[in-house]
PDB file of C-alpha atoms in Angstrom:
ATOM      1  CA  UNK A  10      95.527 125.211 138.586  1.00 77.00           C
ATOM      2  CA  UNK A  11      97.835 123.707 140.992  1.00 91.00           C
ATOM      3  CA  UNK A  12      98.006 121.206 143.703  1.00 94.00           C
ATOM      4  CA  UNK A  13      97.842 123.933 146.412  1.00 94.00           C
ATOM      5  CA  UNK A  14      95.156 125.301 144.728  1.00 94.00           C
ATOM      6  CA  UNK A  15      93.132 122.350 144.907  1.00 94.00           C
ATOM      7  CA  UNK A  16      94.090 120.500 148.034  1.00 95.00           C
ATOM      8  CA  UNK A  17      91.241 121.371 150.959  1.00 92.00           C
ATOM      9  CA  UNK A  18      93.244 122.487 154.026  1.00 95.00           C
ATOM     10  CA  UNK A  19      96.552 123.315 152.237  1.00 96.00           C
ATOM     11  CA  UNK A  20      96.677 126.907 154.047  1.00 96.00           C
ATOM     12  CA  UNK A  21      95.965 125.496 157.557  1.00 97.00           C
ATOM     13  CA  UNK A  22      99.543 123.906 156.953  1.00 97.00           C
ATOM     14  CA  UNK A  23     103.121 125.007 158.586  1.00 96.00           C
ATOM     15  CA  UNK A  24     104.971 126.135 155.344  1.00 97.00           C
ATOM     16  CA  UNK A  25     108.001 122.919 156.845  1.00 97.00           C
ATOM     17  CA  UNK A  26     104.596 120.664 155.930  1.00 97.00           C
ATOM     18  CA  UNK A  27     103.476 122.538 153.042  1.00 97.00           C
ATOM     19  CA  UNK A  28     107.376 121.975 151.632  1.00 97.00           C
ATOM     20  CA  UNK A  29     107.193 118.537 152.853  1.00 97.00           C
ATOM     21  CA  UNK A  30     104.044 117.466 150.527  1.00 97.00           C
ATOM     22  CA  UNK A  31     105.387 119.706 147.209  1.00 96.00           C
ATOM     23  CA  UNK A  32     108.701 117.836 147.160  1.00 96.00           C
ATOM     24  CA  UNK A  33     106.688 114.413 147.512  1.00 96.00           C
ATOM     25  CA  UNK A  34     103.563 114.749 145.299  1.00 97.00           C
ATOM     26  CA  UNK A  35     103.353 113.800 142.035  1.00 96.00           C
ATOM     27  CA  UNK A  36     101.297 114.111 138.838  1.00 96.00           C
ATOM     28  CA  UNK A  37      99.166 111.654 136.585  1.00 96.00           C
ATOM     29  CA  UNK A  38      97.304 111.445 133.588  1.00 97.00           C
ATOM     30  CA  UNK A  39      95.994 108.171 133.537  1.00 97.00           C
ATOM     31  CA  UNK A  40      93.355 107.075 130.258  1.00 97.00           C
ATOM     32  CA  UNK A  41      89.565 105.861 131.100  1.00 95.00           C
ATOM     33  CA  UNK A  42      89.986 102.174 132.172  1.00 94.00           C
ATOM     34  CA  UNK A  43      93.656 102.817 133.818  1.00 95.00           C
ATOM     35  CA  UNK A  44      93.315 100.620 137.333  1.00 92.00           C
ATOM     36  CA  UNK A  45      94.295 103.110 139.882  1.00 92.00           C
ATOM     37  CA  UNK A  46      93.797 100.731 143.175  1.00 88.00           C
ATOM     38  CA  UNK A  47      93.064  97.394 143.494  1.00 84.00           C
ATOM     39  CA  UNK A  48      92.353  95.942 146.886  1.00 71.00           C
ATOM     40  CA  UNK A  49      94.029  96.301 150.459  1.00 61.00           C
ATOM     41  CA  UNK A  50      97.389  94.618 149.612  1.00 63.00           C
ATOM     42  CA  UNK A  51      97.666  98.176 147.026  1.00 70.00           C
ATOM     43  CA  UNK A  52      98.805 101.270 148.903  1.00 79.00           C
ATOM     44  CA  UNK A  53      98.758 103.718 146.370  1.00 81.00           C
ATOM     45  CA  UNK A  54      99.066 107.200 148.186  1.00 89.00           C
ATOM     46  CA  UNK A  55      96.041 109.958 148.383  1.00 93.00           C
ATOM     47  CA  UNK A  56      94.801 110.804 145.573  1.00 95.00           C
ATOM     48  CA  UNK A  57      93.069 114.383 144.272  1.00 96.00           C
ATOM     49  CA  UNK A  58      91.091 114.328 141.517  1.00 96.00           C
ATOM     50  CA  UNK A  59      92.306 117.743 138.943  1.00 96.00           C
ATOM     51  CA  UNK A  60      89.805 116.647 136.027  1.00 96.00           C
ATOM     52  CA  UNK A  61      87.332 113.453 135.046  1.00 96.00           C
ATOM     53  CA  UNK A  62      86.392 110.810 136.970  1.00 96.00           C
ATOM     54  CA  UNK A  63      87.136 107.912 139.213  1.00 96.00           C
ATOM     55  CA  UNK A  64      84.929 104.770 140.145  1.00 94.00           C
ATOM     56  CA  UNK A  65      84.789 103.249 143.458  1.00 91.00           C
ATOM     57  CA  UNK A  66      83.852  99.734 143.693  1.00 91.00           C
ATOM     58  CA  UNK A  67      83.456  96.225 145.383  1.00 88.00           C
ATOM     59  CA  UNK A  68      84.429  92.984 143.698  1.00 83.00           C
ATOM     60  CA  UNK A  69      82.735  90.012 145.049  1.00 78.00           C
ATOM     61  CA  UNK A  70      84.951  86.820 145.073  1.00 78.00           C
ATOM     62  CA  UNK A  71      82.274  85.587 142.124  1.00 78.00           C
ATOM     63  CA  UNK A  72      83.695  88.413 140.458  1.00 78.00           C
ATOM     64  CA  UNK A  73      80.464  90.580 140.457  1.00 84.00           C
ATOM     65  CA  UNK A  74      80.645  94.098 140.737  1.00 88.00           C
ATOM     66  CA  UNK A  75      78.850  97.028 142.540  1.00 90.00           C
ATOM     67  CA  UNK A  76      79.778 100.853 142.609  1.00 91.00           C
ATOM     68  CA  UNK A  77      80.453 102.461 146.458  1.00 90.00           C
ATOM     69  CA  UNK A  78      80.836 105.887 144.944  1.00 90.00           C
ATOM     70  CA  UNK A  79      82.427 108.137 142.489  1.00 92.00           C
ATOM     71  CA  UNK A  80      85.140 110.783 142.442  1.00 94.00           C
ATOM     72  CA  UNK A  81      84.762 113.713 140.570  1.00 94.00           C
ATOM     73  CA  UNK A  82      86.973 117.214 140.530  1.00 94.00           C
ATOM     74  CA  UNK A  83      88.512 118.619 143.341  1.00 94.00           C
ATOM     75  CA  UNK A  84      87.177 115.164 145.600  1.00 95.00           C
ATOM     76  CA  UNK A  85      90.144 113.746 147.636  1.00 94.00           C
ATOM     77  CA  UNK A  86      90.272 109.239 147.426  1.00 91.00           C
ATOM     78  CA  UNK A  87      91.659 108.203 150.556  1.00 87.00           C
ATOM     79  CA  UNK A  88      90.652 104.268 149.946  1.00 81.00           C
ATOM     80  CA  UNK A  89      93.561 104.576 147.478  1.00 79.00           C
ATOM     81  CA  UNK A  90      95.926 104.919 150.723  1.00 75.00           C
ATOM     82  CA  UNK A  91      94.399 102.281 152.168  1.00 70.00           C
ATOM     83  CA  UNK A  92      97.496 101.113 154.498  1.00 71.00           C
ATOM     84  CA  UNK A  93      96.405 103.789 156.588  1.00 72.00           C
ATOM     85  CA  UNK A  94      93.347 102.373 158.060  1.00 67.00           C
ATOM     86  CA  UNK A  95      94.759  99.067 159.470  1.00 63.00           C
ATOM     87  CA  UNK A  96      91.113  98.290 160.813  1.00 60.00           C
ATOM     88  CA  UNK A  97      89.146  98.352 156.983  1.00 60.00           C
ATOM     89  CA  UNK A  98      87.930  94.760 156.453  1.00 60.00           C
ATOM     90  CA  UNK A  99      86.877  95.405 152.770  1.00 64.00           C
ATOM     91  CA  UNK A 100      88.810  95.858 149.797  1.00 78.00           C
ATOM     92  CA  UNK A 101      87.954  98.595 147.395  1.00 84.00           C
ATOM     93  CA  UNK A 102      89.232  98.971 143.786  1.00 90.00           C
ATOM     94  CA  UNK A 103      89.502 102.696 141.890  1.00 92.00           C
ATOM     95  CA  UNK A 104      89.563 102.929 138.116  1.00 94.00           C
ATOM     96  CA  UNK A 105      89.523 106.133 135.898  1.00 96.00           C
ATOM     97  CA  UNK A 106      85.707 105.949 134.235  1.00 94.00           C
ATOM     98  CA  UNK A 107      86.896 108.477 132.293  1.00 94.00           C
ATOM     99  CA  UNK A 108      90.213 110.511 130.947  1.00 97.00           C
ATOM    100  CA  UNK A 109      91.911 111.812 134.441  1.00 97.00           C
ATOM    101  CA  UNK A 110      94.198 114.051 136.000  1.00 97.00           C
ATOM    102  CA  UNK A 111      95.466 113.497 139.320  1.00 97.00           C
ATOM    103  CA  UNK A 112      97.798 114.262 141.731  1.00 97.00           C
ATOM    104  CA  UNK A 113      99.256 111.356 144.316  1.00 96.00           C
ATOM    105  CA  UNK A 114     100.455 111.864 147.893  1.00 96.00           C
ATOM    106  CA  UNK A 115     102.534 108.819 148.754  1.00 94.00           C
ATOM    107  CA  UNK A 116     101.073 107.774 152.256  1.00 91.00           C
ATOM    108  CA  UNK A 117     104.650 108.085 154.371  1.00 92.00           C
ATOM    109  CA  UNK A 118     104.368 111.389 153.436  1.00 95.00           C
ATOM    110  CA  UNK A 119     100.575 112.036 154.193  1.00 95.00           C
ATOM    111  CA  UNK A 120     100.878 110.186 157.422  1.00 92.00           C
ATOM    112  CA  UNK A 121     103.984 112.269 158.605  1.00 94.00           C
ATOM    113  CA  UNK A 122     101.868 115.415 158.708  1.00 96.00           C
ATOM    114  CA  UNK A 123      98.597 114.166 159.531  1.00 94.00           C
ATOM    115  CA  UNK A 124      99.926 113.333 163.063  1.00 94.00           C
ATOM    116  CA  UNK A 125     101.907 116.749 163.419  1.00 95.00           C
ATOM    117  CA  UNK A 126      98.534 118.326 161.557  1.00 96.00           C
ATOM    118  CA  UNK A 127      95.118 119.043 163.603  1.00 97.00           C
ATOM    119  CA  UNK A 128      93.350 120.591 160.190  1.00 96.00           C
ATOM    120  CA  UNK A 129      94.902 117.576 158.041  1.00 96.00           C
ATOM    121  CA  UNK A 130      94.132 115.391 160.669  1.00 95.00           C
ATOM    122  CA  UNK A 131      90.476 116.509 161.416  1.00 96.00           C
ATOM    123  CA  UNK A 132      89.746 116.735 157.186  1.00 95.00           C
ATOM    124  CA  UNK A 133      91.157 113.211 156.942  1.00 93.00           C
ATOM    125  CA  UNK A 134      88.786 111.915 159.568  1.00 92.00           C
ATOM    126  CA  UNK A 135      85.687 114.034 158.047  1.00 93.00           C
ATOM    127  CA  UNK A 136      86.108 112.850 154.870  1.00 91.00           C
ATOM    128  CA  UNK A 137      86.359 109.170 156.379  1.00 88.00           C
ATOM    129  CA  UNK A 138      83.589 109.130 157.927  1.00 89.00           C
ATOM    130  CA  UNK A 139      81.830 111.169 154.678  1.00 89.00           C
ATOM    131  CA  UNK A 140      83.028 107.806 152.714  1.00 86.00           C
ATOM    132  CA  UNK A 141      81.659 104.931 154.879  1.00 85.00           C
ATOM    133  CA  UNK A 142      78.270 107.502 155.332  1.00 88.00           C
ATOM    134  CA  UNK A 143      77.850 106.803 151.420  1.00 86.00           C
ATOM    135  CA  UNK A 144      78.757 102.614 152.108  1.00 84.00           C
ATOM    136  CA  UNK A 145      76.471 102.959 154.806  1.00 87.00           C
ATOM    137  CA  UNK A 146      73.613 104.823 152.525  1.00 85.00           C
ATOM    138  CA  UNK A 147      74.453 102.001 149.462  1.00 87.00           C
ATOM    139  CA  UNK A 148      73.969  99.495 152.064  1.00 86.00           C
ATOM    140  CA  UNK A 149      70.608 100.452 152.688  1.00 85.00           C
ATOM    141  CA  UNK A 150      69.476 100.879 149.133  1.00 84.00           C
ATOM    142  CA  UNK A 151      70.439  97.127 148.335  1.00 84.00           C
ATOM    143  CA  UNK A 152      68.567  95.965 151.772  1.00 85.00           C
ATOM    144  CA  UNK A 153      65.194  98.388 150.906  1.00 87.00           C
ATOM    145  CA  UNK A 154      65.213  99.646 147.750  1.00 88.00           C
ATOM    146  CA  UNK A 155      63.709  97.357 145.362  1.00 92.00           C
ATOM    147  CA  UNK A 156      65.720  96.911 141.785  1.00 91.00           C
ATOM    148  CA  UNK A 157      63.325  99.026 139.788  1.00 93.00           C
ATOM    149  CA  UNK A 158      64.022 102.492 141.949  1.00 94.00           C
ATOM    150  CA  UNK A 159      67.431 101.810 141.914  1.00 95.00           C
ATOM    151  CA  UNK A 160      67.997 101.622 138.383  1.00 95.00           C
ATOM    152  CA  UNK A 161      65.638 104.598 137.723  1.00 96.00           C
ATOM    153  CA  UNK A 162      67.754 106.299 140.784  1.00 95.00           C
ATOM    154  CA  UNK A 163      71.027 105.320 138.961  1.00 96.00           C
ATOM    155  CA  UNK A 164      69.585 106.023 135.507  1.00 96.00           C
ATOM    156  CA  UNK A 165      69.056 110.242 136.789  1.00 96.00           C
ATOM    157  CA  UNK A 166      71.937 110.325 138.576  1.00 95.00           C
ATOM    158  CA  UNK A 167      73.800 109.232 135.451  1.00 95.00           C
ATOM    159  CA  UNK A 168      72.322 111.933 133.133  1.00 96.00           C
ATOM    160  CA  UNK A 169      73.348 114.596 135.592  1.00 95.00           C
ATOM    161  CA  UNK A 170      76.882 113.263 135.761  1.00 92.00           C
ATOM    162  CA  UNK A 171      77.100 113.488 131.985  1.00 93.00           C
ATOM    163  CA  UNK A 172      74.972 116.299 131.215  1.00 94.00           C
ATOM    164  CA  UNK A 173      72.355 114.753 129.022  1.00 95.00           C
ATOM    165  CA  UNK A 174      69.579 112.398 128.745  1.00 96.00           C
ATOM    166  CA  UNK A 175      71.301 109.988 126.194  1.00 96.00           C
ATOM    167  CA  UNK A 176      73.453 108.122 127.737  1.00 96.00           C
ATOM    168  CA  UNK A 177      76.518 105.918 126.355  1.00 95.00           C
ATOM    169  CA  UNK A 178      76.610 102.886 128.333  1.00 95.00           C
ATOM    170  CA  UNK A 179      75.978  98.776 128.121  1.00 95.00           C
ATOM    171  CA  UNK A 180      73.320  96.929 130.583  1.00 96.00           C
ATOM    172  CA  UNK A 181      76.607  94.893 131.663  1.00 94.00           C
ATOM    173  CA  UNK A 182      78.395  98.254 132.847  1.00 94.00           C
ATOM    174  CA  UNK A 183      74.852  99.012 134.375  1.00 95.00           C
ATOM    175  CA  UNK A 184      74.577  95.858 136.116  1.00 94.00           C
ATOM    176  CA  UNK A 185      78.091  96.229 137.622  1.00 92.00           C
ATOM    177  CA  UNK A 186      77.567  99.553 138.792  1.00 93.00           C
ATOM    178  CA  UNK A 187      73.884  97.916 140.890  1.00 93.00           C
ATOM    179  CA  UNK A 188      75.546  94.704 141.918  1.00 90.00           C
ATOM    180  CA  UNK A 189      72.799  93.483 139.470  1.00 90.00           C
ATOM    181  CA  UNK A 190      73.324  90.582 136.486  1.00 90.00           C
ATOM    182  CA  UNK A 191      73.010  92.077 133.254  1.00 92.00           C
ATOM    183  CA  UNK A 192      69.920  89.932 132.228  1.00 93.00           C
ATOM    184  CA  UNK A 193      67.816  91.385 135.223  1.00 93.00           C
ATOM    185  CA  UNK A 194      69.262  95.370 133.838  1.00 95.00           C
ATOM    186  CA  UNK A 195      67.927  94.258 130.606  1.00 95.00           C
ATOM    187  CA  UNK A 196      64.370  93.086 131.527  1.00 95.00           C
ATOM    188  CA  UNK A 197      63.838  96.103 133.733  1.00 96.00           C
ATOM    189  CA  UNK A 198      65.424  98.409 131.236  1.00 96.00           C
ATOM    190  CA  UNK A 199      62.647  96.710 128.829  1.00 96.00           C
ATOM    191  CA  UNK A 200      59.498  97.065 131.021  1.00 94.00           C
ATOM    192  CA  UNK A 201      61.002 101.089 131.450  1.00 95.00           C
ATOM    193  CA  UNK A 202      60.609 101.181 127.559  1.00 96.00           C
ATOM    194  CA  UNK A 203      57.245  99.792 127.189  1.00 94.00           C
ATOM    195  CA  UNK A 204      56.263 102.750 129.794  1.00 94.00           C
ATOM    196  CA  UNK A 205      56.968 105.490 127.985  1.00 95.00           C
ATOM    197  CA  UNK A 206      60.881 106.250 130.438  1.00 96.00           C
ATOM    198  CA  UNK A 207      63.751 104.822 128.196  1.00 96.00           C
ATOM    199  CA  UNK A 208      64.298 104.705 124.381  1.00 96.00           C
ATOM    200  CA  UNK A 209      66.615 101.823 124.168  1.00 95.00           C
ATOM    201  CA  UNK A 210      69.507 101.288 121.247  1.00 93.00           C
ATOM    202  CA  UNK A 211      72.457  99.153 121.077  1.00 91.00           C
ATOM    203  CA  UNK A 212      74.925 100.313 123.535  1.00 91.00           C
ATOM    204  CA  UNK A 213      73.003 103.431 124.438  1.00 95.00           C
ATOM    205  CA  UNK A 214      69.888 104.926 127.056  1.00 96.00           C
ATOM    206  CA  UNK A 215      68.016 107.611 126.319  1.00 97.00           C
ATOM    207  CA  UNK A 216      65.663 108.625 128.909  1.00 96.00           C
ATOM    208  CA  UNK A 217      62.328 110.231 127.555  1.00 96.00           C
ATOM    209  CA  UNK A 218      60.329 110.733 130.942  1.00 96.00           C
ATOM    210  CA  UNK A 219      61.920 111.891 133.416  1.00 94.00           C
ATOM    211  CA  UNK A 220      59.622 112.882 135.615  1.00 95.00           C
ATOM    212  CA  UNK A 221      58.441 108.935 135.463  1.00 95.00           C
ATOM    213  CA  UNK A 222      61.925 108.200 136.592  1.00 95.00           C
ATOM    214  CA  UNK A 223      62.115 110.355 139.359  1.00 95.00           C
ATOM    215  CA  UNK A 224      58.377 109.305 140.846  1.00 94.00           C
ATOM    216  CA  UNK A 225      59.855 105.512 140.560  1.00 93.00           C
ATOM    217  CA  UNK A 226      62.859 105.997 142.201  1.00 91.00           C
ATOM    218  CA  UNK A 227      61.509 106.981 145.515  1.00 87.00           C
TER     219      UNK A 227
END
């Protein structure tokens, strides 16, 4: 599949813009852990995801972490370009969770057509506005949502994401992904255990019940 393929409004472009972005994008294949973005002072270009996927995060200045959102196949990052929004007051940092391919639009480039572009133009805004929606929604789970349903919320959507109920991952990466110390992951992850939810080994959750789950996280 290529770039044209995947990109969202690639036919609502002028072939002049369509030959603009070919002869400016460019390809990656970054490993899981590979720092893609790191704060407002890094102007990366837009990114689309071709395969595995990308984390979305804050970093406090304590140096505690919390997950915004995720990027999966096909999603467009445009945090990565971050340059472009002169008003964004929060810095955002994108690594690869997993193995990725990607393709990068350096931001002249993107910015060039967006303002000779209505459909780029009006995606660019949607999917803005799509992005602080989710900072918006995370917002209100940290204000409302107690721990417990969070964790159980974070614990299905993580099973879906990989496809199974055993899941691969340390109560530190869980507690960076909730904004959450790793010794409050491990006591809840504990009390889930004694009821019947989790099965827990070292370095790995396996949920059991996950109707239990779902019934908590509301």
């Amino acid at each position: 599949m290529t770039f044209e393929e995947y990109f969202p409004v690639w036919k609502e472009l002028t072939a002049a813009q369509q030959s603009r972005i070919s002869a400016a994008v460019f390809y990656r294949e970054v490993p899981r852990g590979t720092l893609l973005h790191n704060g407002s002072e890094d102007c990366t270009g837009v990114m689309l995801l071709r395969a595995g996927q990308l984390r979305a995060y804050i970093l406090s200045e304590e140096g505690r972490e919390i997950t915004v959102y995720r990027l999966l196949e096909r999603d467009v990052c445009l945090f990565s370009a971050s340059c472009m929004m002169r008003s964004l007051r929060f810095d955002i940092t994108i690594e690869a969770e997993k193995d990725s391919k990607l393709w990068v639009v350096p931001v002249d480039v993107y910015q060039q057509v967006m303002r000779e572009s209505a459909p780029l133009a009006n995606f660019t805004n949607e999917l803005m506005a799509s992005r602080l929606s989710d900072t918006m929604w995370l917002i209100e789970q940290i204000l409302w949502k107690s721990q417990d349903k969070r964790l159980a919320a974070f614990l299905l959507e993580e099973t879906a994401l990989e496809g199974s109920d055993t899941l691969k991952i340390t109560h530190e990466a869980i507690g960076n992904h909730l904004g959450t110390a790793r010794e409050v992951i491990t006591r809840m992850l504990r009390y889930f255990q004694s009821e019947g939810m989790v099965r827990l080994s070292r370095g790995t959750v396996e949920v059991t019940d996950r109707r239990a789950l779902e019934l908590l996280s509301r």
